C-alpha positions as a printed NumPy array, in Angstrom:
array([[-181.116,    2.755,  -30.341],
       [-177.999,    2.676,  -28.416],
       [-177.385,   -0.258,  -25.893],
       [-174.407,   -0.265,  -23.546],
       [-173.685,   -3.137,  -21.944],
       [-170.95 ,   -3.825,  -19.021],
       [-169.421,   -7.133,  -18.09 ],
       [-166.283,   -8.679,  -16.765],
       [-166.782,  -12.228,  -19.465],
       [-168.788,  -10.278,  -22.643],
       [-164.959,  -10.301,  -25.016],
       [-164.966,  -14.693,  -24.158],
       [-167.905,  -14.661,  -25.68 ],
       [-167.889,  -14.978,  -29.838],
       [-171.61 ,  -14.656,  -30.555],
       [-171.673,  -11.203,  -27.87 ],
       [-169.013,   -9.494,  -28.654],
       [-169.601,  -10.077,  -32.65 ],
       [-172.764,   -8.198,  -32.272],
       [-171.133,   -5.115,  -31.254],
       [-170.452,   -2.158,  -32.966],
       [-167.975,   -0.5  ,  -30.133],
       [-165.658,   -2.355,  -27.588],
       [-164.028,   -0.603,  -24.71 ],
       [-161.852,   -2.349,  -22.245],
       [-160.859,   -0.445,  -18.463],
       [-157.428,   -1.616,  -18.059],
       [-157.133,   -0.787,  -13.917],
       [-153.586,   -1.328,  -12.681],
       [-153.86 ,   -4.609,  -10.657],
       [-153.074,   -2.847,   -7.027],
       [-155.313,   -0.188,   -7.683],
       [-158.301,   -2.955,   -8.412],
       [-157.497,   -5.145,   -5.265],
       [-157.525,   -2.127,   -2.734],
       [-160.614,   -1.226,   -4.056],
       [-161.671,   -4.712,   -3.77 ],
       [-160.669,   -4.659,    0.09 ],
       [-162.421,   -1.065,    1.   ],
       [-165.759,   -2.155,   -0.554],
       [-166.05 ,   -5.752,    0.812],
       [-164.81 ,   -4.825,    4.071],
       [-167.027,   -1.884,    4.265],
       [-170.208,   -2.613,    2.59 ],
       [-169.682,   -6.697,    3.01 ],
       [-168.46 ,   -6.468,    6.66 ],
       [-165.296,   -9.29 ,    5.467],
       [-162.435,   -9.399,    6.292],
       [-159.053,   -8.154,    4.769],
       [-157.844,  -11.756,    5.35 ],
       [-161.145,  -13.187,    3.313],
       [-160.948,  -10.684,    0.789],
       [-157.342,  -11.92 ,   -0.071],
       [-158.101,  -15.243,    0.071],
       [-160.98 ,  -14.904,   -2.487],
       [-158.554,  -12.918,   -4.745],
       [-155.81 ,  -15.277,   -4.95 ],
       [-158.196,  -18.512,   -4.83 ],
       [-160.495,  -17.307,   -7.837],
       [-160.986,  -13.204,   -8.648],
       [-157.308,  -13.508,  -10.176],
       [-157.339,  -16.593,  -11.805],
       [-161.001,  -15.829,  -13.501],
       [-159.167,  -12.801,  -14.56 ],
       [-156.442,  -13.841,  -16.003],
       [-158.154,  -16.678,  -17.673],
       [-161.363,  -15.24 ,  -18.786],
       [-160.98 ,  -11.332,  -18.989],
       [-157.764,  -10.435,  -19.863],
       [-156.412,  -12.653,  -23.408],
       [-159.749,  -11.119,  -24.54 ],
       [-158.519,   -7.344,  -24.174],
       [-157.804,   -7.299,  -27.897],
       [-161.293,   -7.692,  -29.328],
       [-161.738,   -4.395,  -27.939],
       [-161.653,   -1.019,  -30.14 ],
       [-160.178,    1.221,  -27.664],
       [-158.008,    0.375,  -24.2  ],
       [-158.391,    2.914,  -21.249],
       [-155.783,    2.748,  -19.479],
       [-155.266,    5.526,  -16.909],
       [-157.93 ,    8.446,  -16.148],
       [-156.293,   11.099,  -18.329],
       [-157.762,    8.818,  -21.011],
       [-161.462,    8.982,  -19.544],
       [-162.306,   12.409,  -20.909],
       [-160.498,   10.953,  -24.22 ],
       [-162.736,    7.887,  -24.461],
       [-165.951,    9.775,  -23.469],
       [-165.546,   12.504,  -26.3  ],
       [-164.536,    9.31 ,  -28.804],
       [-167.949,    7.308,  -27.653],
       [-169.953,   10.453,  -27.989],
       [-168.764,   11.188,  -31.468],
       [-169.475,    7.057,  -32.413],
       [-173.142,    7.737,  -30.776],
       [-173.109,   10.694,  -33.309],
       [-172.634,    9.072,  -35.906],
       [-174.228,    6.332,  -35.589],
       [-177.828,    8.126,  -34.566],
       [-177.534,   10.072,  -38.022],
       [-177.201,    6.841,  -39.835],
       [-180.861,    5.58 ,  -38.313]])
């Protein structure tokens, strides 16, 4: 079986990260991430820009800096731009094909 698991804090847990054969880290520019969060929270969650920014400053950014960013080195591949998405997808497909032939 091939499982795809997504989560912000997966790499911070040694027991979990050691069970994965392939680990990817999607690195999104912080400005892009914040803009997406503001748009989503204001439109889908009816929040104000000020409340989104306050939450980001108090909780989101500190949690990212403490629990996500330091563990990015545990990944096999860091995908850093839209240009890399097709390259990453091709590598993932080749990896899955190789795994499935071993089973």
